[in-house]
CSV table of C-alpha atoms in Angstrom, one decimal:
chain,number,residue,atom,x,y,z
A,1,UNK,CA,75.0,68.7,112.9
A,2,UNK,CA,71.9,67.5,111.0
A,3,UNK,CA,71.6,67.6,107.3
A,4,UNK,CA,69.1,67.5,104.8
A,5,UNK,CA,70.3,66.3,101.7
A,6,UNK,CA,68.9,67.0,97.8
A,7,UNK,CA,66.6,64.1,96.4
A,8,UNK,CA,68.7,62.0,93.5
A,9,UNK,CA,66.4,63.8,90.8
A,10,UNK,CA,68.0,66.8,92.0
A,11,UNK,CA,71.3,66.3,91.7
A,12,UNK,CA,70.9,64.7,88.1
A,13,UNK,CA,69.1,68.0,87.0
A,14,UNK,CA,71.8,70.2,88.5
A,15,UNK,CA,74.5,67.9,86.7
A,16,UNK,CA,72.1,68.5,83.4
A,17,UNK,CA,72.2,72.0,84.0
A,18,UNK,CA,75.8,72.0,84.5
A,19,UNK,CA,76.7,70.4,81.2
A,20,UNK,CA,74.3,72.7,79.1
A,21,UNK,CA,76.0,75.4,80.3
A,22,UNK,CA,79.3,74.0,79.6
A,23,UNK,CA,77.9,73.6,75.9
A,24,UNK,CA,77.7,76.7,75.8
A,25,UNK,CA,80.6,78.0,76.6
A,26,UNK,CA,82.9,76.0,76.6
A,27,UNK,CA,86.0,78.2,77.9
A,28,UNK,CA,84.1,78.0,81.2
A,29,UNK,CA,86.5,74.9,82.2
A,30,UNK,CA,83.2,72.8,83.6
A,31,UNK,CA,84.0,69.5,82.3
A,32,UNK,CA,81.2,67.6,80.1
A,33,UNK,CA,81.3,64.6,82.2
A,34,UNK,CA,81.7,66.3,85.8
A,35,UNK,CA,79.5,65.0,88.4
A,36,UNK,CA,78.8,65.4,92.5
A,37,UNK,CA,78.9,63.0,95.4
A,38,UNK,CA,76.9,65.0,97.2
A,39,UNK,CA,74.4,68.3,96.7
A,40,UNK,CA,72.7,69.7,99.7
A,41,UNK,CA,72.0,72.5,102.0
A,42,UNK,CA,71.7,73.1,106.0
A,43,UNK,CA,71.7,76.1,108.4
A,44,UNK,CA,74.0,76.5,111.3
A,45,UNK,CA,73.8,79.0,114.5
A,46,UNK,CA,71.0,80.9,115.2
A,47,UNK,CA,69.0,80.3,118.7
A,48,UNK,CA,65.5,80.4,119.4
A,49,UNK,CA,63.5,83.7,120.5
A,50,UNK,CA,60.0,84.3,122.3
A,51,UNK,CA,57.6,86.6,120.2
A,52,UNK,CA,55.3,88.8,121.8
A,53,UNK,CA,51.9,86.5,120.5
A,54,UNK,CA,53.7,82.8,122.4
A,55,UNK,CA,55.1,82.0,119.4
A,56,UNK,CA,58.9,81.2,118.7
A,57,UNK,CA,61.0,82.1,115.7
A,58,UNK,CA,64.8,81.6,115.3
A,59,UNK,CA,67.2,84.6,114.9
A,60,UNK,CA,71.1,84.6,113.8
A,61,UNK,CA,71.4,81.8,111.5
A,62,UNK,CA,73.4,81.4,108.2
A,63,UNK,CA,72.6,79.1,105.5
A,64,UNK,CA,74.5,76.4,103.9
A,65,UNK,CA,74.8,75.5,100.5
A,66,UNK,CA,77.5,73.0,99.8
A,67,UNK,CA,79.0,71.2,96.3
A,68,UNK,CA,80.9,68.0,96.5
A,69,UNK,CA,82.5,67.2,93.8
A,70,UNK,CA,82.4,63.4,92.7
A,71,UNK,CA,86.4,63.1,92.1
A,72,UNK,CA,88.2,65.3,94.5
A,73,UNK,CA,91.5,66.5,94.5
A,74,UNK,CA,93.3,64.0,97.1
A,75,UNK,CA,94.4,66.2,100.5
A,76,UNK,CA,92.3,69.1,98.8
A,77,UNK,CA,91.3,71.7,101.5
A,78,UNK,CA,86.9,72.8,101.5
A,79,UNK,CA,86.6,75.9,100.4
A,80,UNK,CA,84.1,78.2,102.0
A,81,UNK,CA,82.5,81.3,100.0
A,82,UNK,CA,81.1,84.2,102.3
A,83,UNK,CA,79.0,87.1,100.6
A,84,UNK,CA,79.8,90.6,101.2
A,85,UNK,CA,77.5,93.2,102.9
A,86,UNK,CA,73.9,92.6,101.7
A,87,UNK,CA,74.2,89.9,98.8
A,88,UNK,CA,73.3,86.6,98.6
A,89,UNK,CA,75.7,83.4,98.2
A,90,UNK,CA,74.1,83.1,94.4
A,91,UNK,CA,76.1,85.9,93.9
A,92,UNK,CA,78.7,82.7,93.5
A,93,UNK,CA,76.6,81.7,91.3
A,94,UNK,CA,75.5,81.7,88.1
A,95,UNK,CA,76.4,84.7,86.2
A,96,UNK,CA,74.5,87.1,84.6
A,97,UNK,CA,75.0,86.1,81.4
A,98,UNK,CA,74.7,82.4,82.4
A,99,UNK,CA,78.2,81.3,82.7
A,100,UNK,CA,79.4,78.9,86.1
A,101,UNK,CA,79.7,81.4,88.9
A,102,UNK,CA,83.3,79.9,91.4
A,103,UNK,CA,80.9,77.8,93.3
A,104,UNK,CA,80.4,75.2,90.8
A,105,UNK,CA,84.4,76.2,88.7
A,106,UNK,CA,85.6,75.2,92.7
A,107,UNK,CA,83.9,72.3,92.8
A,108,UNK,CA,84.7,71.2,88.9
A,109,UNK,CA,88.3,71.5,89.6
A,110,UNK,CA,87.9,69.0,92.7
A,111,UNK,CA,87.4,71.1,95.8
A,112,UNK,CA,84.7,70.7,98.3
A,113,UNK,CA,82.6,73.7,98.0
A,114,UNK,CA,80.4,75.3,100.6
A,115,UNK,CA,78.5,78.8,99.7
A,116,UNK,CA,77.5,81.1,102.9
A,117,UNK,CA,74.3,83.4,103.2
A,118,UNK,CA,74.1,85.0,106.5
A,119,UNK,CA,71.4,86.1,108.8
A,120,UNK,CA,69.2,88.6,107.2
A,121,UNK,CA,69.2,87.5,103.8
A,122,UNK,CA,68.0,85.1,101.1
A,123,UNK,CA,67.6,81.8,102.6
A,124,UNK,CA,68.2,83.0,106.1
A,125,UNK,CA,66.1,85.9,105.9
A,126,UNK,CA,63.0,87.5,107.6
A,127,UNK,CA,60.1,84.9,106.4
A,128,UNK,CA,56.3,85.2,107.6
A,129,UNK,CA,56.2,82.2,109.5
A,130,UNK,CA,57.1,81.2,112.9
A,131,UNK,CA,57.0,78.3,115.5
A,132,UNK,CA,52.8,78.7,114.8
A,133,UNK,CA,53.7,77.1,111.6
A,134,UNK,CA,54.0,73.6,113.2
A,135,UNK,CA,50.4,73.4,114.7
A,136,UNK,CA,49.3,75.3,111.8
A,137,UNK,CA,50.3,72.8,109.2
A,138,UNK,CA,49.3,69.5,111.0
A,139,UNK,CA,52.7,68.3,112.1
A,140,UNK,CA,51.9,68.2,115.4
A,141,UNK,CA,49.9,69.8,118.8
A,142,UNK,CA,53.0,70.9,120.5
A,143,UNK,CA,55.9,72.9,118.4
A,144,UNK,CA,58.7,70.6,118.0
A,145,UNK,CA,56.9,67.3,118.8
A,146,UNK,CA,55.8,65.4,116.0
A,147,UNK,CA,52.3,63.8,116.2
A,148,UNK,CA,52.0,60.0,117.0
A,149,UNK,CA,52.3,58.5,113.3
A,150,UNK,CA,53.6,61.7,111.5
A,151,UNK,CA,56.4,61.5,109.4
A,152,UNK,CA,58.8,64.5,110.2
A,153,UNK,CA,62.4,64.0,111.2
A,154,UNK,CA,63.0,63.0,115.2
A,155,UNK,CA,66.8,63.3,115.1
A,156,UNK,CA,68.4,65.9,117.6
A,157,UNK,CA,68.1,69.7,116.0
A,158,UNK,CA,65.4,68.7,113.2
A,159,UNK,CA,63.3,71.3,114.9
A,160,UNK,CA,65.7,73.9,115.2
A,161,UNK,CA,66.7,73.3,111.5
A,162,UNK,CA,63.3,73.3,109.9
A,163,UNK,CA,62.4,75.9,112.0
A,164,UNK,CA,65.8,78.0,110.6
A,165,UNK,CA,64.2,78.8,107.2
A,166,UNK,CA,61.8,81.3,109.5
A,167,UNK,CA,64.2,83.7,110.5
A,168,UNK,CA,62.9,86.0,113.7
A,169,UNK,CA,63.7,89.9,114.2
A,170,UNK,CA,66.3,91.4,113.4
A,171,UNK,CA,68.9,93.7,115.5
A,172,UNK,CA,68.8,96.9,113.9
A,173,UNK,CA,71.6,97.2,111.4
A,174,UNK,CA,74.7,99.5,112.4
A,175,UNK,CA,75.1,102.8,110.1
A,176,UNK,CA,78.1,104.3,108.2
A,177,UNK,CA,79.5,100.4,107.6
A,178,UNK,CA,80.7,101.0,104.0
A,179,UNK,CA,83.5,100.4,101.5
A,180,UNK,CA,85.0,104.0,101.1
A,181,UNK,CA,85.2,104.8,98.0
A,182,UNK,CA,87.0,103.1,94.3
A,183,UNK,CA,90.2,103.3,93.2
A,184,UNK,CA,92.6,105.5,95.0
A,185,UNK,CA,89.6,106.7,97.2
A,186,UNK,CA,89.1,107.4,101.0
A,187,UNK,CA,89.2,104.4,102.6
A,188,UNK,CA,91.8,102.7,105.3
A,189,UNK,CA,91.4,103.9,109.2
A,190,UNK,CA,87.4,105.0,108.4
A,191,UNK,CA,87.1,101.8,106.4
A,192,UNK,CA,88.6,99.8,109.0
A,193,UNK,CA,86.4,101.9,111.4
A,194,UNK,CA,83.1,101.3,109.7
A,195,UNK,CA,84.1,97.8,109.9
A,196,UNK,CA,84.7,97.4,113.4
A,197,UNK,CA,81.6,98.7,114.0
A,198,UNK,CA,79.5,96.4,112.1
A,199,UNK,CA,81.5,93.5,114.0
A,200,UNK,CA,80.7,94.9,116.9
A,201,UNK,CA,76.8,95.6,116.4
A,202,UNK,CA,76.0,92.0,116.1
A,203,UNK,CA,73.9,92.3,113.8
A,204,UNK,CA,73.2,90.9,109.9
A,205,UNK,CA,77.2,90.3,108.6
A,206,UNK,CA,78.5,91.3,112.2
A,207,UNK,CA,79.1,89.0,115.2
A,208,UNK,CA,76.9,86.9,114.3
A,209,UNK,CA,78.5,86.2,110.9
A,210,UNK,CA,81.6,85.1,112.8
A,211,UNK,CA,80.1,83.1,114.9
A,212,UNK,CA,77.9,81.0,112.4
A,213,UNK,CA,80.8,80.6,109.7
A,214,UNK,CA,83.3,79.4,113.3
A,215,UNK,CA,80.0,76.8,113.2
A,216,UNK,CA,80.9,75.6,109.9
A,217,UNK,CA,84.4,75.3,110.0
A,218,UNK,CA,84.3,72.9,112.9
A,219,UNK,CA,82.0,71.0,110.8
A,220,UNK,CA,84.2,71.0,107.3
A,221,UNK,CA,87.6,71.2,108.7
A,222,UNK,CA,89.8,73.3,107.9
A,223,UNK,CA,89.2,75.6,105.1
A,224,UNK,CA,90.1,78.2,102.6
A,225,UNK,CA,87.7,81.0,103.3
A,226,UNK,CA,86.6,83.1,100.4
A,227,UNK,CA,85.1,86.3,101.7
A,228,UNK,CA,83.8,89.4,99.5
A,229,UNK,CA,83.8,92.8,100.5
A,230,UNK,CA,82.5,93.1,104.0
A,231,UNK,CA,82.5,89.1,104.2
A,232,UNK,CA,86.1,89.4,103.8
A,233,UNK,CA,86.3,91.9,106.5
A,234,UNK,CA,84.3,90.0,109.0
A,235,UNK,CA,86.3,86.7,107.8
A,236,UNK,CA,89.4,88.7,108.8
A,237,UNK,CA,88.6,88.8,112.4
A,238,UNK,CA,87.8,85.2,112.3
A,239,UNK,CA,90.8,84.3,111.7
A,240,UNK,CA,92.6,86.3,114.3
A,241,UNK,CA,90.6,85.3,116.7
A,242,UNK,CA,90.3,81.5,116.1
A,243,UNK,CA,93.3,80.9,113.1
A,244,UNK,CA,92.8,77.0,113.8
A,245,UNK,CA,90.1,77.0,111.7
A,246,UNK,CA,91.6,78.1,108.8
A,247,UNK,CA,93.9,76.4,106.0
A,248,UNK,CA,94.1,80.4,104.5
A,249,UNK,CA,92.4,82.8,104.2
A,250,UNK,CA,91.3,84.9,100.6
A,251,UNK,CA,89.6,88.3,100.9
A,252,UNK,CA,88.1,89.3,97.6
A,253,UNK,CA,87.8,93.3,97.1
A,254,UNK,CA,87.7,93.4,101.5
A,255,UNK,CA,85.4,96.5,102.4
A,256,UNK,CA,88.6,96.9,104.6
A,257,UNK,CA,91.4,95.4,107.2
A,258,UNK,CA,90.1,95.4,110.4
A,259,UNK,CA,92.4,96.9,112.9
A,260,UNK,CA,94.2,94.1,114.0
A,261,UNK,CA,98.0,93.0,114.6
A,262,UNK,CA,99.9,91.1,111.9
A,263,UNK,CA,100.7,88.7,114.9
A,264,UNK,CA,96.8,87.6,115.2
A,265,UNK,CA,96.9,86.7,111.6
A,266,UNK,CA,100.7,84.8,111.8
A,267,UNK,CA,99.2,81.5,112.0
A,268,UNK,CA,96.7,82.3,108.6
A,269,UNK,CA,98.3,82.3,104.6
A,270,UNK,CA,96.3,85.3,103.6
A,271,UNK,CA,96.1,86.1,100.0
A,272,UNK,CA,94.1,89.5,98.6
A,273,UNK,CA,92.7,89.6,95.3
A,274,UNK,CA,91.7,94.0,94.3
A,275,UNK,CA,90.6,94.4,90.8
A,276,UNK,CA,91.7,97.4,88.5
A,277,UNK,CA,88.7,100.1,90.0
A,278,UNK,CA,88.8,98.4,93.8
A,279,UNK,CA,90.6,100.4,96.4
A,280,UNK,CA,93.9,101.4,96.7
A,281,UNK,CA,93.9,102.2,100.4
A,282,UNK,CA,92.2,99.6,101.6
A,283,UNK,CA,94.4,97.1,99.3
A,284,UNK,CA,97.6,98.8,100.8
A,285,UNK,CA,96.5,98.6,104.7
A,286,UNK,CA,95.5,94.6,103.6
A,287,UNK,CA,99.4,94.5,102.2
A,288,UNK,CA,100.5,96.3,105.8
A,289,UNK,CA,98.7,93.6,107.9
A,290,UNK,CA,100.6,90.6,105.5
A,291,UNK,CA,103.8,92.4,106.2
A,292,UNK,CA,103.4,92.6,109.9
A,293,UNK,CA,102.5,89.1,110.1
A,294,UNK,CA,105.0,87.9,108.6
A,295,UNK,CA,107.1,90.1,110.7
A,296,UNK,CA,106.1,88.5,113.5
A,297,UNK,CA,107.0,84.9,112.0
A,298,UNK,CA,103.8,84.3,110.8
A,299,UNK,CA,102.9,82.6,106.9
A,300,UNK,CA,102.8,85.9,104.9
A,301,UNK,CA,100.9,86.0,102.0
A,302,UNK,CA,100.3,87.1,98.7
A,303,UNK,CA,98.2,89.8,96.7
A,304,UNK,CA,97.0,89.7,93.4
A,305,UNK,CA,96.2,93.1,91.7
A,306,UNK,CA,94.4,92.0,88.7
A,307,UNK,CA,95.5,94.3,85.9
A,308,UNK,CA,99.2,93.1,87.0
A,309,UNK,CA,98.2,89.6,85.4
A,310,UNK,CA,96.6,90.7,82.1
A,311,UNK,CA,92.8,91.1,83.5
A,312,UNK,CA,92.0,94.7,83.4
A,313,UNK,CA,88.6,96.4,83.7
A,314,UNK,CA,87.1,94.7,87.1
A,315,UNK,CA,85.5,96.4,89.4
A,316,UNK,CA,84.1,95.1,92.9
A,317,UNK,CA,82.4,92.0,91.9
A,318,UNK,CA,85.6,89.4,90.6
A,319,UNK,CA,83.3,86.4,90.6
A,320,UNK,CA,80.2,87.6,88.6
A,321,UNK,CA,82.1,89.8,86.1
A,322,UNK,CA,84.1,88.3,82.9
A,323,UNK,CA,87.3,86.0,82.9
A,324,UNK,CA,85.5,85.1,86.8
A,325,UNK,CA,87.4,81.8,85.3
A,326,UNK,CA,90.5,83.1,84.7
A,327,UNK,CA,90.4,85.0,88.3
A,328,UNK,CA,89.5,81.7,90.4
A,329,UNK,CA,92.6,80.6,89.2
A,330,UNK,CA,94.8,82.6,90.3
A,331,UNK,CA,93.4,81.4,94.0
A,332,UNK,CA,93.5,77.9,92.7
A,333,UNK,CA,97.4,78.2,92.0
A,334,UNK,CA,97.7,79.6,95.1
A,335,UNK,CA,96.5,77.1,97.4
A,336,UNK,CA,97.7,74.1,94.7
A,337,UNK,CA,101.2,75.9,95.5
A,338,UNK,CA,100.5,75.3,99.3
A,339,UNK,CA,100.2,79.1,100.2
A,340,UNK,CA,103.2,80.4,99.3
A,341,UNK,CA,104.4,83.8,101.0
A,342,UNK,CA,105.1,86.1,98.1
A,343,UNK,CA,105.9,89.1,100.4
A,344,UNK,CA,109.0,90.6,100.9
């Protein structure tokens, strides 16, 4: 896989950034003197697609945005974070009252961090341009093929990557996908229904989803997975479908459990994090799924039902909401613990 990494200047600015904000509050746990190895960014998937005009334009991407922390934690799994339906992976980031979002509390407590946005949005969105670009701009006469003397990239995928930021056409999006309702509301079999079909679709946070974050895992290794909402849904099937992949596996607030066996999931710790006004239903068929899995020999798992440890109030977005500190480590203990099954 080809990477572009951040210029120096950048990474110092970030790391000047970082310790303001840790100035300023400093319950936040980011560390005065922390620092990264590495800052970057990169896309993975996606495949190239005629237009009508000659030109080409690459559709199903998801872009990259990883945080390497300088001192890792020694045998420390990467964590991934996956958006749910619609947002963007800043919404890992900061807060809206400008505290560190879990991307960069991850990465301060020593984990490698990598931050998802999927096709359709943000950084892999719908952008103006396409393969005209190239000719267009001067790099070259031919898309693809730099010009004799010119000083873009020639290693293997350059092309496809640069050409990544110019997302093509979409699929249309699948209708009635949705989360079902807050605390004690409708949810379960439609949930898990509207889910399946959004998987299905292959469109923006379906199929495609899966098969760009599979991308990614082969590249960092096994992982934790971090997926909100419909992200945590679509990381779901992941996992039963390709469980190598995966060190465990954290759904935050799932938009639902997809109908699938606890014996897909026996080879996956799965933990599930539902905050005082998430839902009920969907939390219970997420507790069902553990259960069967571990029936069926597999890890187990845990859940953690935020008011039950002190943090009441929360509603569907964990990491951007107050005490997003306090709720990153209840994962943190978790996987420092090794994944213990706390289901009975």
């Amino acid at each position: 896989m080809f990477r572009h990494s951040l210029l120096q200047f950048l990474s110092a600015a970030l790391l000047l950034i970082c310790q303001t904000a840790n100035a300023q509050t400093p319950d936040a746990g980011v560390g005065a003197n922390f620092s990264f190895r590495d800052l970057g960014n990169f896309w993975v998937g996606g495949e190239f697609v005629d237009n009508e005009n000659g030109t080409q334009s690459v559709r199903g991407q998801t872009y990259v945005e990883y945080y390497l922390p300088a001192n890792p934690l020694p045998d420390a799994p990467p964590i991934v974070l996956v958006p749910g339906g619609g947002l963007l992976g800043s919404i890992y980031g900061t807060t809206p009252d400008m505290r560190p979002g879990w991307a960069l509390y991850l990465a301060s407590q020593g984990f490698d961090v990598y931050v998802t946005e999927p096709y359709g949005r943000g950084r892999a969105g719908s952008g103006p341009w396409n393969s005209a670009a190239w000719v267009l701009w001067d790099m070259g006469e031919e898309p693809g093929v730099p010009c004799d003397g010119c000083a873009f990239p020639e290693e293997e995928g350059a092309y496809k990557m640069w050409m990544s930021q110019f997302a093509g056409p979409e699929p249309p999006a699948p209708q009635g996908a949705g989360r079902g309702g807050r605390a004690g509301g409708p949810g379960g079999a439609a949930t898990a229904s509207a889910t399946d079909r959004l998987e299905e679709s292959g469109g923006p946070g379906g199929g495609q989803q899966t098969a760009t974050l599979a991308e990614l895992l082969n590249h960092t290794g096994k992982a934790v997975v971090i997926g909100h909402s419909a992200g945590g849904a679509a990381s779901l099937r992941l996992a039963a479908a390709q469980p190598e992949l995966f060190a465990a596996l954290i759904t935050v607030e799932p938009s639902g459990c997809p109908g699938l066996g606890g014996e897909q999931l026996a080879e996956v710790p799965y933990m599930n994090l539902l905050g005082e006004y998430g839902n009920l239903a969907t939390h219970a068929n997420c507790m069902a799924l553990m259960k069967q899995s571990l029936d069926a020999g597999g890890a187990g798992g845990a859940a953690r039902f935020l008011p039950d440890f002190g943090l009441s109030g929360h509603g569907h977005l964990l990491m951007q909401e107050t005490r997003n500190d306090e709720i990153a480590e209840l994962m943190i203990d978790w996987i420092s613990a090794g994944y213990p099954n706390e289901i009975e």
